[in-house]
PDB file of C-alpha atoms in Angstrom:
ATOM      1  CA  MET A   1       6.324 -18.425 -25.372  1.00 26.00           C
ATOM      2  CA  VAL A   2       9.154 -16.506 -23.701  1.00 31.00           C
ATOM      3  CA  PHE A   3       7.225 -13.256 -23.475  1.00 30.00           C
ATOM      4  CA  HIS A   4       4.277 -14.992 -21.827  1.00 33.00           C
ATOM      5  CA  GLU A   5       6.552 -16.602 -19.237  1.00 35.00           C
ATOM      6  CA  LEU A   6       8.012 -13.180 -18.489  1.00 36.00           C
ATOM      7  CA  ALA A   7       4.588 -11.661 -18.109  1.00 38.00           C
ATOM      8  CA  VAL A   8       3.211 -14.222 -15.704  1.00 39.00           C
ATOM      9  CA  GLY A   9       6.409 -14.738 -13.743  1.00 41.00           C
ATOM     10  CA  ALA A  10       6.152 -13.663 -10.106  1.00 45.00           C
ATOM     11  CA  PRO A  11       4.958 -10.071  -9.808  1.00 51.00           C
ATOM     12  CA  LEU A  12       4.164  -8.969  -6.267  1.00 57.00           C
ATOM     13  CA  LEU A  13       0.403  -9.178  -6.733  1.00 65.00           C
ATOM     14  CA  LYS A  14       0.174 -12.303  -8.878  1.00 64.00           C
ATOM     15  CA  LYS A  15      -1.176 -14.411  -6.029  1.00 80.00           C
ATOM     16  CA  VAL A  16      -2.471 -12.591  -2.980  1.00 90.00           C
ATOM     17  CA  ARG A  17      -3.488 -15.109  -0.328  1.00 93.00           C
ATOM     18  CA  ASN A  18      -3.074 -13.259   2.965  1.00 97.00           C
ATOM     19  CA  ILE A  19      -3.969  -9.606   3.530  1.00 97.00           C
ATOM     20  CA  VAL A  20      -3.396  -7.803   6.824  1.00 96.00           C
ATOM     21  CA  VAL A  21      -5.699  -4.837   7.507  1.00 96.00           C
ATOM     22  CA  TYR A  22      -4.426  -2.522  10.248  1.00 92.00           C
ATOM     23  CA  ALA A  23      -7.600  -1.550  12.090  1.00 92.00           C
ATOM     24  CA  ILE A  24      -7.996   1.990  13.426  1.00 87.00           C
ATOM     25  CA  LYS A  25     -11.073   4.046  14.303  1.00 84.00           C
ATOM     26  CA  SER A  26     -11.538   5.625  10.882  1.00 86.00           C
ATOM     27  CA  GLU A  27     -13.922   5.320   7.944  1.00 90.00           C
ATOM     28  CA  LYS A  28     -10.902   5.478   5.651  1.00 90.00           C
ATOM     29  CA  ILE A  29      -9.594   2.082   6.767  1.00 93.00           C
ATOM     30  CA  VAL A  30     -13.039   0.605   6.090  1.00 95.00           C
ATOM     31  CA  HIS A  31     -12.916   2.072   2.571  1.00 94.00           C
ATOM     32  CA  ALA A  32      -9.383   0.720   2.144  1.00 95.00           C
ATOM     33  CA  ALA A  33     -10.441  -2.767   3.246  1.00 96.00           C
ATOM     34  CA  LEU A  34     -13.379  -2.696   0.823  1.00 96.00           C
ATOM     35  CA  LEU A  35     -11.093  -1.653  -2.038  1.00 95.00           C
ATOM     36  CA  ALA A  36      -8.755  -4.528  -1.192  1.00 96.00           C
ATOM     37  CA  ALA A  37     -11.788  -6.834  -1.208  1.00 96.00           C
ATOM     38  CA  THR A  38     -12.682  -5.579  -4.685  1.00 94.00           C
ATOM     39  CA  LEU A  39      -9.175  -6.234  -5.962  1.00 93.00           C
ATOM     40  CA  PHE A  40      -8.607  -9.523  -4.129  1.00 94.00           C
ATOM     41  CA  PRO A  41     -11.952 -11.141  -3.207  1.00 94.00           C
ATOM     42  CA  ASN A  42     -10.538 -14.620  -2.597  1.00 93.00           C
ATOM     43  CA  ALA A  43      -7.832 -13.715  -0.081  1.00 96.00           C
ATOM     44  CA  ILE A  44      -7.785 -14.403   3.650  1.00 97.00           C
ATOM     45  CA  TYR A  45      -8.256 -11.115   5.516  1.00 98.00           C
ATOM     46  CA  HIS A  46      -6.428 -10.696   8.822  1.00 98.00           C
ATOM     47  CA  VAL A  47      -8.017  -7.719  10.571  1.00 97.00           C
ATOM     48  CA  VAL A  48      -5.477  -6.708  13.194  1.00 95.00           C
ATOM     49  CA  SER A  49      -5.221  -3.981  15.782  1.00 91.00           C
ATOM     50  CA  ALA A  50      -2.483  -3.320  18.304  1.00 83.00           C
ATOM     51  CA  ILE A  51      -2.591  -1.432  21.574  1.00 82.00           C
ATOM     52  CA  PRO A  52       0.383  -0.405  23.688  1.00 75.00           C
ATOM     53  CA  LYS A  53       1.084  -2.325  26.870  1.00 74.00           C
ATOM     54  CA  TYR A  54       2.295  -0.266  29.836  1.00 67.00           C
ATOM     55  CA  SER A  55       4.134  -1.486  32.893  1.00 63.00           C
ATOM     56  CA  SER A  56       2.509   1.166  35.109  1.00 61.00           C
ATOM     57  CA  ARG A  57      -0.558  -0.017  37.023  1.00 62.00           C
ATOM     58  CA  THR A  58      -2.029   3.326  38.012  1.00 61.00           C
ATOM     59  CA  THR A  59      -5.778   3.908  37.741  1.00 58.00           C
ATOM     60  CA  TYR A  60      -5.225   6.367  34.881  1.00 57.00           C
ATOM     61  CA  THR A  61      -3.167   3.836  32.921  1.00 69.00           C
ATOM     62  CA  LYS A  62      -5.773   1.121  33.411  1.00 73.00           C
ATOM     63  CA  LEU A  63      -8.557   3.430  32.252  1.00 77.00           C
ATOM     64  CA  TYR A  64      -6.520   4.518  29.228  1.00 71.00           C
ATOM     65  CA  GLN A  65      -5.799   0.927  28.239  1.00 76.00           C
ATOM     66  CA  GLU A  66      -9.482   0.026  28.615  1.00 79.00           C
ATOM     67  CA  VAL A  67     -10.481   2.912  26.335  1.00 80.00           C
ATOM     68  CA  MET A  68      -7.838   1.893  23.770  1.00 81.00           C
ATOM     69  CA  LYS A  69      -9.013  -1.717  23.919  1.00 84.00           C
ATOM     70  CA  ASN A  70     -12.647  -0.709  23.325  1.00 86.00           C
ATOM     71  CA  LEU A  71     -11.677   1.478  20.363  1.00 87.00           C
ATOM     72  CA  ALA A  72      -9.571  -1.315  18.872  1.00 87.00           C
ATOM     73  CA  GLU A  73     -12.370  -3.862  19.277  1.00 90.00           C
ATOM     74  CA  ASP A  74     -14.878  -1.486  17.671  1.00 93.00           C
ATOM     75  CA  SER A  75     -12.495  -0.984  14.750  1.00 92.00           C
ATOM     76  CA  LEU A  76     -12.078  -4.726  14.270  1.00 95.00           C
ATOM     77  CA  THR A  77     -15.845  -5.224  14.315  1.00 95.00           C
ATOM     78  CA  ASN A  78     -16.576  -2.416  11.831  1.00 96.00           C
ATOM     79  CA  ILE A  79     -14.097  -3.754   9.301  1.00 97.00           C
ATOM     80  CA  LYS A  80     -15.257  -7.344   9.732  1.00 97.00           C
ATOM     81  CA  ILE A  81     -18.907  -6.372   9.142  1.00 97.00           C
ATOM     82  CA  ALA A  82     -17.972  -4.381   6.014  1.00 97.00           C
ATOM     83  CA  LEU A  83     -15.946  -7.294   4.606  1.00 97.00           C
ATOM     84  CA  LEU A  84     -18.728  -9.784   5.325  1.00 97.00           C
ATOM     85  CA  GLN A  85     -21.218  -7.523   3.525  1.00 96.00           C
ATOM     86  CA  LYS A  86     -18.791  -7.407   0.610  1.00 95.00           C
ATOM     87  CA  GLY A  87     -18.884 -11.192   0.425  1.00 96.00           C
ATOM     88  CA  ILE A  88     -15.475 -11.973   1.914  1.00 97.00           C
ATOM     89  CA  ARG A  89     -15.591 -15.452   3.421  1.00 93.00           C
ATOM     90  CA  PHE A  90     -12.261 -15.785   5.192  1.00 96.00           C
ATOM     91  CA  ILE A  91     -11.717 -13.235   7.972  1.00 97.00           C
ATOM     92  CA  ARG A  92      -9.513 -13.542  11.022  1.00 97.00           C
ATOM     93  CA  GLU A  93      -9.436 -11.018  13.862  1.00 96.00           C
ATOM     94  CA  LYS A  94      -6.468 -10.354  16.113  1.00 94.00           C
ATOM     95  CA  LEU A  95      -5.902  -7.866  18.924  1.00 93.00           C
ATOM     96  CA  LEU A  96      -2.240  -7.501  19.858  1.00 90.00           C
ATOM     97  CA  HIS A  97      -0.842  -6.170  23.130  1.00 83.00           C
ATOM     98  CA  SER A  98       2.772  -5.077  23.196  1.00 79.00           C
ATOM     99  CA  ARG A  99       5.114  -2.383  24.467  1.00 78.00           C
ATOM    100  CA  LYS A 100       6.230  -2.017  20.845  1.00 79.00           C
ATOM    101  CA  PRO A 101       2.996  -2.371  18.821  1.00 78.00           C
ATOM    102  CA  SER A 102       4.495  -1.595  15.401  1.00 77.00           C
ATOM    103  CA  LYS A 103       7.137  -4.307  15.743  1.00 80.00           C
ATOM    104  CA  GLU A 104       4.544  -6.758  17.041  1.00 86.00           C
ATOM    105  CA  LEU A 105       2.395  -6.013  14.002  1.00 86.00           C
ATOM    106  CA  VAL A 106       5.313  -6.616  11.657  1.00 86.00           C
ATOM    107  CA  ARG A 107       6.040  -9.877  13.476  1.00 89.00           C
ATOM    108  CA  TYR A 108       2.436 -10.906  12.886  1.00 92.00           C
ATOM    109  CA  ILE A 109       2.705  -9.869   9.224  1.00 91.00           C
ATOM    110  CA  LYS A 110       5.739 -12.101   8.824  1.00 91.00           C
ATOM    111  CA  ASN A 111       4.153 -15.020  10.672  1.00 94.00           C
ATOM    112  CA  VAL A 112       1.065 -15.118   8.444  1.00 95.00           C
ATOM    113  CA  LYS A 113       3.221 -14.498   5.352  1.00 93.00           C
ATOM    114  CA  ALA A 114       1.111 -11.515   4.339  1.00 94.00           C
ATOM    115  CA  ASP A 115       1.125 -10.566   0.662  1.00 93.00           C
ATOM    116  CA  LEU A 116      -0.433  -7.141   1.209  1.00 94.00           C
ATOM    117  CA  ILE A 117      -0.829  -4.664   4.084  1.00 93.00           C
ATOM    118  CA  VAL A 118      -3.808  -2.295   4.152  1.00 94.00           C
ATOM    119  CA  ILE A 119      -3.506   0.942   6.136  1.00 90.00           C
ATOM    120  CA  ALA A 120      -5.125   4.376   6.304  1.00 88.00           C
ATOM    121  CA  THR A 121      -3.437   7.640   7.114  1.00 80.00           C
ATOM    122  CA  VAL A 122      -4.556   9.708  10.083  1.00 66.00           C
ATOM    123  CA  PRO A 123      -3.951  13.380  11.010  1.00 57.00           C
ATOM    124  CA  GLN A 124      -0.309  14.464  10.970  1.00 46.00           C
ATOM    125  CA  MET A 125       0.732  12.285   8.052  1.00 42.00           C
ATOM    126  CA  LEU A 126       0.476   8.657   9.128  1.00 45.00           C
ATOM    127  CA  GLY A 127       0.306   9.311  12.824  1.00 48.00           C
ATOM    128  CA  ARG A 128       2.935   7.928  15.168  1.00 51.00           C
ATOM    129  CA  MET A 129       1.765   4.326  15.031  1.00 52.00           C
ATOM    130  CA  GLY A 130       0.946   4.325  11.328  1.00 57.00           C
ATOM    131  CA  ALA A 131       4.284   5.872  10.393  1.00 60.00           C
ATOM    132  CA  LYS A 132       6.147   3.248  12.401  1.00 64.00           C
ATOM    133  CA  LEU A 133       4.179   0.472  10.756  1.00 66.00           C
ATOM    134  CA  PHE A 134       4.782   1.961   7.311  1.00 69.00           C
ATOM    135  CA  LEU A 135       8.522   2.184   7.942  1.00 68.00           C
ATOM    136  CA  GLU A 136       8.766  -1.270   9.493  1.00 68.00           C
ATOM    137  CA  ALA A 137       6.785  -2.770   6.621  1.00 66.00           C
ATOM    138  CA  SER A 138       9.006  -0.950   4.119  1.00 69.00           C
ATOM    139  CA  LYS A 139      12.016  -2.784   5.513  1.00 70.00           C
ATOM    140  CA  ILE A 140      10.505  -6.139   4.613  1.00 72.00           C
ATOM    141  CA  ARG A 141       9.295  -4.751   1.260  1.00 78.00           C
ATOM    142  CA  LYS A 142       5.665  -5.727   1.633  1.00 84.00           C
ATOM    143  CA  PRO A 143       3.158  -4.190  -0.793  1.00 89.00           C
ATOM    144  CA  MET A 144       0.825  -1.710   0.891  1.00 91.00           C
ATOM    145  CA  LEU A 145      -2.596  -0.373  -0.014  1.00 94.00           C
ATOM    146  CA  ILE A 146      -2.913   3.076   1.554  1.00 91.00           C
ATOM    147  CA  TYR A 147      -5.873   5.411   1.932  1.00 91.00           C
ATOM    148  CA  THR A 148      -4.942   9.018   2.656  1.00 87.00           C
ATOM    149  CA  LEU A 149      -7.104  11.526   4.504  1.00 85.00           C
ATOM    150  CA  VAL A 150      -8.242  12.997   1.190  1.00 88.00           C
ATOM    151  CA  SER A 151      -8.500   9.829  -0.887  1.00 90.00           C
ATOM    152  CA  LYS A 152     -11.812   9.494  -2.654  1.00 86.00           C
ATOM    153  CA  GLU A 153     -13.769   6.261  -2.596  1.00 83.00           C
ATOM    154  CA  PRO A 154     -13.669   4.838  -6.126  1.00 78.00           C
ATOM    155  CA  THR A 155     -16.770   3.008  -7.301  1.00 77.00           C
ATOM    156  CA  LYS A 156     -14.820   1.319 -10.096  1.00 86.00           C
ATOM    157  CA  ILE A 157     -11.136   1.080 -11.001  1.00 92.00           C
ATOM    158  CA  LYS A 158     -11.341   2.618 -14.473  1.00 92.00           C
ATOM    159  CA  THR A 159      -7.994   4.432 -14.572  1.00 93.00           C
ATOM    160  CA  ILE A 160      -4.701   3.471 -12.951  1.00 94.00           C
ATOM    161  CA  ILE A 161      -1.680   5.758 -12.722  1.00 93.00           C
ATOM    162  CA  LEU A 162       1.669   3.975 -12.431  1.00 91.00           C
ATOM    163  CA  LEU A 163       4.385   6.217 -11.041  1.00 89.00           C
ATOM    164  CA  THR A 164       7.886   4.912 -11.693  1.00 83.00           C
ATOM    165  CA  SER A 165      11.321   6.420 -12.222  1.00 76.00           C
ATOM    166  CA  LYS A 166      12.115   3.994 -15.044  1.00 74.00           C
ATOM    167  CA  LEU A 167       9.823   1.853 -17.164  1.00 74.00           C
ATOM    168  CA  SER A 168      11.318  -1.634 -17.199  1.00 73.00           C
ATOM    169  CA  LEU A 169       9.876  -5.036 -18.038  1.00 71.00           C
ATOM    170  CA  GLU A 170      11.570  -6.290 -14.870  1.00 72.00           C
ATOM    171  CA  SER A 171       9.439  -3.904 -12.811  1.00 77.00           C
ATOM    172  CA  GLU A 172       7.135  -5.769 -10.428  1.00 81.00           C
ATOM    173  CA  ALA A 173       5.020  -2.620 -10.215  1.00 85.00           C
ATOM    174  CA  LEU A 174       4.410  -2.690 -13.982  1.00 84.00           C
ATOM    175  CA  LEU A 175       3.471  -6.371 -14.076  1.00 84.00           C
ATOM    176  CA  SER A 176       1.214  -5.969 -11.053  1.00 87.00           C
ATOM    177  CA  SER A 177      -0.435  -2.967 -12.728  1.00 89.00           C
ATOM    178  CA  LEU A 178      -1.145  -5.067 -15.810  1.00 87.00           C
ATOM    179  CA  ILE A 179      -2.692  -7.821 -13.687  1.00 87.00           C
ATOM    180  CA  ILE A 180      -5.014  -5.376 -11.902  1.00 91.00           C
ATOM    181  CA  ALA A 181      -5.884  -3.598 -15.147  1.00 90.00           C
ATOM    182  CA  HIS A 182      -6.801  -6.962 -16.684  1.00 87.00           C
ATOM    183  CA  ARG A 183      -9.000  -7.920 -13.725  1.00 87.00           C
ATOM    184  CA  MET A 184     -10.707  -4.521 -13.462  1.00 91.00           C
ATOM    185  CA  ASN A 185     -10.826  -3.720 -17.193  1.00 90.00           C
ATOM    186  CA  SER A 186      -8.838  -0.540 -16.515  1.00 91.00           C
ATOM    187  CA  GLU A 187      -6.562   1.755 -18.452  1.00 91.00           C
ATOM    188  CA  ILE A 188      -3.025   2.467 -17.251  1.00 90.00           C
ATOM    189  CA  LEU A 189      -1.228   5.799 -17.470  1.00 89.00           C
ATOM    190  CA  VAL A 190       2.491   5.307 -16.875  1.00 86.00           C
ATOM    191  CA  VAL A 191       4.289   8.424 -15.640  1.00 86.00           C
ATOM    192  CA  THR A 192       8.021   7.908 -15.856  1.00 82.00           C
ATOM    193  CA  MET A 193      11.223   9.957 -15.860  1.00 75.00           C
ATOM    194  CA  GLU A 194      13.320   8.041 -18.376  1.00 72.00           C
ATOM    195  CA  THR A 195      12.667   7.233 -22.008  1.00 68.00           C
ATOM    196  CA  PRO A 196      11.985   3.490 -22.309  1.00 64.00           C
ATOM    197  CA  GLU A 197      14.264   1.400 -24.508  1.00 67.00           C
ATOM    198  CA  VAL A 198      12.872   0.386 -27.899  1.00 60.00           C
ATOM    199  CA  LEU A 199      12.972  -3.293 -26.902  1.00 56.00           C
ATOM    200  CA  ASP A 200      11.041  -2.542 -23.705  1.00 66.00           C
ATOM    201  CA  ILE A 201       8.357  -0.778 -25.731  1.00 69.00           C
ATOM    202  CA  GLN A 202       8.080  -3.774 -28.069  1.00 68.00           C
ATOM    203  CA  LEU A 203       7.796  -6.207 -25.172  1.00 69.00           C
ATOM    204  CA  LEU A 204       5.325  -3.922 -23.437  1.00 73.00           C
ATOM    205  CA  ASN A 205       3.095  -4.018 -26.504  1.00 74.00           C
ATOM    206  CA  ILE A 206       3.146  -7.811 -26.326  1.00 72.00           C
ATOM    207  CA  LEU A 207       2.323  -7.777 -22.602  1.00 73.00           C
ATOM    208  CA  THR A 208      -0.607  -5.410 -23.050  1.00 76.00           C
ATOM    209  CA  THR A 209      -1.960  -7.776 -25.707  1.00 75.00           C
ATOM    210  CA  ILE A 210      -1.584 -10.766 -23.364  1.00 71.00           C
ATOM    211  CA  TYR A 211      -3.333  -8.957 -20.537  1.00 77.00           C
ATOM    212  CA  ASN A 212      -5.813  -7.196 -22.827  1.00 78.00           C
ATOM    213  CA  ALA A 213      -4.901  -3.896 -21.155  1.00 76.00           C
ATOM    214  CA  LYS A 214      -4.737  -0.354 -22.499  1.00 82.00           C
ATOM    215  CA  ILE A 215      -1.575   1.511 -21.539  1.00 81.00           C
ATOM    216  CA  HIS A 216      -0.353   5.048 -22.190  1.00 80.00           C
ATOM    217  CA  ILE A 217       3.127   6.347 -21.438  1.00 77.00           C
ATOM    218  CA  GLU A 218       3.755   9.929 -20.361  1.00 76.00           C
ATOM    219  CA  LEU A 219       7.414  10.888 -20.233  1.00 70.00           C
ATOM    220  CA  SER A 220       8.011  13.502 -17.553  1.00 67.00           C
ATOM    221  CA  THR A 221      11.173  15.584 -17.570  1.00 59.00           C
ATOM    222  CA  LYS A 222      10.464  16.705 -14.033  1.00 61.00           C
ATOM    223  CA  HIS A 223      12.930  16.164 -11.188  1.00 69.00           C
ATOM    224  CA  ARG A 224      12.089  13.308  -8.823  1.00 67.00           C
ATOM    225  CA  ASP A 225      10.677  15.738  -6.234  1.00 68.00           C
ATOM    226  CA  LYS A 226       8.495  17.485  -8.824  1.00 77.00           C
ATOM    227  CA  LEU A 227       7.382  14.139 -10.200  1.00 79.00           C
ATOM    228  CA  ILE A 228       5.730  13.321  -6.861  1.00 81.00           C
ATOM    229  CA  GLU A 229       3.963  16.692  -6.852  1.00 83.00           C
ATOM    230  CA  TYR A 230       2.778  16.085 -10.403  1.00 85.00           C
ATOM    231  CA  ALA A 231       1.446  12.645  -9.464  1.00 85.00           C
ATOM    232  CA  ILE A 232      -0.548  14.209  -6.628  1.00 86.00           C
ATOM    233  CA  GLU A 233      -1.935  16.850  -8.997  1.00 87.00           C
ATOM    234  CA  ILE A 234      -3.236  14.300 -11.495  1.00 88.00           C
ATOM    235  CA  SER A 235      -4.267  11.706  -8.900  1.00 88.00           C
ATOM    236  CA  ASN A 236      -7.829  13.046  -8.959  1.00 87.00           C
ATOM    237  CA  GLU A 237      -8.088  11.843 -12.554  1.00 87.00           C
ATOM    238  CA  ALA A 238      -7.466   8.225 -11.546  1.00 92.00           C
ATOM    239  CA  ASP A 239      -9.038   5.605  -9.296  1.00 94.00           C
ATOM    240  CA  LEU A 240      -5.793   4.004  -8.131  1.00 95.00           C
ATOM    241  CA  LEU A 241      -2.226   5.290  -7.916  1.00 94.00           C
ATOM    242  CA  ILE A 242       0.403   2.547  -8.106  1.00 93.00           C
ATOM    243  CA  VAL A 243       3.814   3.695  -6.889  1.00 90.00           C
ATOM    244  CA  ASP A 244       7.060   1.870  -7.542  1.00 87.00           C
ATOM    245  CA  ARG A 245       8.801   2.290  -4.172  1.00 81.00           C
ATOM    246  CA  ASP A 246      12.193   2.349  -5.881  1.00 78.00           C
ATOM    247  CA  ILE A 247      11.388   5.904  -6.923  1.00 79.00           C
ATOM    248  CA  PHE A 248      12.335   6.839  -3.347  1.00 71.00           C
ATOM    249  CA  ALA A 249      15.325   4.495  -3.083  1.00 63.00           C
ATOM    250  CA  LYS A 250      18.025   7.069  -3.764  1.00 52.00           C
ATOM    251  CA  HIS A 251      16.512   9.953  -1.867  1.00 48.00           C
ATOM    252  CA  LYS A 252      19.192  11.630   0.221  1.00 43.00           C
ATOM    253  CA  TYR A 253      16.881  12.141   3.206  1.00 42.00           C
ATOM    254  CA  LEU A 254      15.663   8.551   3.331  1.00 44.00           C
ATOM    255  CA  TYR A 255      17.984   7.447   6.136  1.00 43.00           C
ATOM    256  CA  ILE A 256      19.127   9.262   9.266  1.00 38.00           C
ATOM    257  CA  LEU A 257      21.748   6.554   9.710  1.00 39.00           C
ATOM    258  CA  PRO A 258      22.216   3.433   7.564  1.00 42.00           C
ATOM    259  CA  TRP A 259      19.987   1.455   9.944  1.00 41.00           C
ATOM    260  CA  ILE A 260      17.504   4.196  10.948  1.00 49.00           C
ATOM    261  CA  ARG A 261      14.944   5.004   8.258  1.00 57.00           C
ATOM    262  CA  LYS A 262      12.530   7.924   8.267  1.00 66.00           C
ATOM    263  CA  LEU A 263       9.854   9.174   5.932  1.00 68.00           C
ATOM    264  CA  SER A 264      11.247  11.357   3.177  1.00 72.00           C
ATOM    265  CA  LYS A 265       9.485  14.647   2.483  1.00 76.00           C
ATOM    266  CA  GLU A 266       8.198  13.205  -0.779  1.00 77.00           C
ATOM    267  CA  GLU A 267       6.761  10.145   0.975  1.00 78.00           C
ATOM    268  CA  GLU A 268       5.085  12.356   3.565  1.00 78.00           C
ATOM    269  CA  LYS A 269       3.631  14.518   0.811  1.00 81.00           C
ATOM    270  CA  LEU A 270       2.358  11.563  -1.188  1.00 84.00           C
ATOM    271  CA  LEU A 271       0.951   9.658   1.777  1.00 81.00           C
ATOM    272  CA  SER A 272      -0.904  12.683   3.096  1.00 80.00           C
ATOM    273  CA  SER A 273      -2.090  14.394  -0.099  1.00 85.00           C
ATOM    274  CA  SER A 274      -2.921  11.819  -2.759  1.00 89.00           C
ATOM    275  CA  LEU A 275      -6.518  12.203  -3.887  1.00 91.00           C
ATOM    276  CA  THR A 276      -6.709   8.553  -4.820  1.00 93.00           C
ATOM    277  CA  PRO A 277      -5.791   5.362  -2.930  1.00 94.00           C
ATOM    278  CA  ILE A 278      -2.154   4.328  -3.241  1.00 93.00           C
ATOM    279  CA  LEU A 279      -0.797   0.880  -3.964  1.00 93.00           C
ATOM    280  CA  TYR A 280       2.815   1.062  -2.798  1.00 90.00           C
ATOM    281  CA  LEU A 281       4.892  -1.709  -4.376  1.00 86.00           C
TER     282      LEU A 281
END
């Protein structure tokens, strides 16, 4: 059946084999790793931390690096223990040393062919290291599961909010949402800016039948900036917020120069204020 082939094509989260968890000293990253384990229990989990490598050999620098190493190792251990208690069987630990930790992390992500990156925000948005990793990972368009400082810890994924500028059957975010909803027996609330085509609605009805998922569409007339604020407002009503990254694609503040990307104000707002974990696709 053509519709079935479309539905089970190659959405981003159809087959998640390798997951990279960026380990930091925070309970939030443990919660994020456990949520990933709930969603993808059969994946290989790469628990990775990175510490900066300095050329200076002063006593202060050596002490600082030793402290950073101990913190990183503690973070790796905490996440590994939590995953083992969750029943995850395949866990790999890696401590990276580099003068450019974020790029080294992305290199590792590419080498293991990661299907998902798990991170947690820290004070001041994503923190210097986290922001760099987020931006580097965005360049290679890897899905990310993100816990913010205020994200609650869901016991079950009952309600999913899908935030997208346009509802399209070609949307990987939509198909991935349907897959998760099917696995978790969840409902999906789609918040979109454009009225879907009649054909898309018909095909969507077929897809929801295939995946046995309940889906509701809320058409928002809000501007893109206001749409993000609205998503944050209603995020407390859901257990997972799935964001189609293309909603930020045309933002005028997204690039300083064509090759230098920075967080837009809307991304900063979303990644620091969402009351529910974010799956950024």
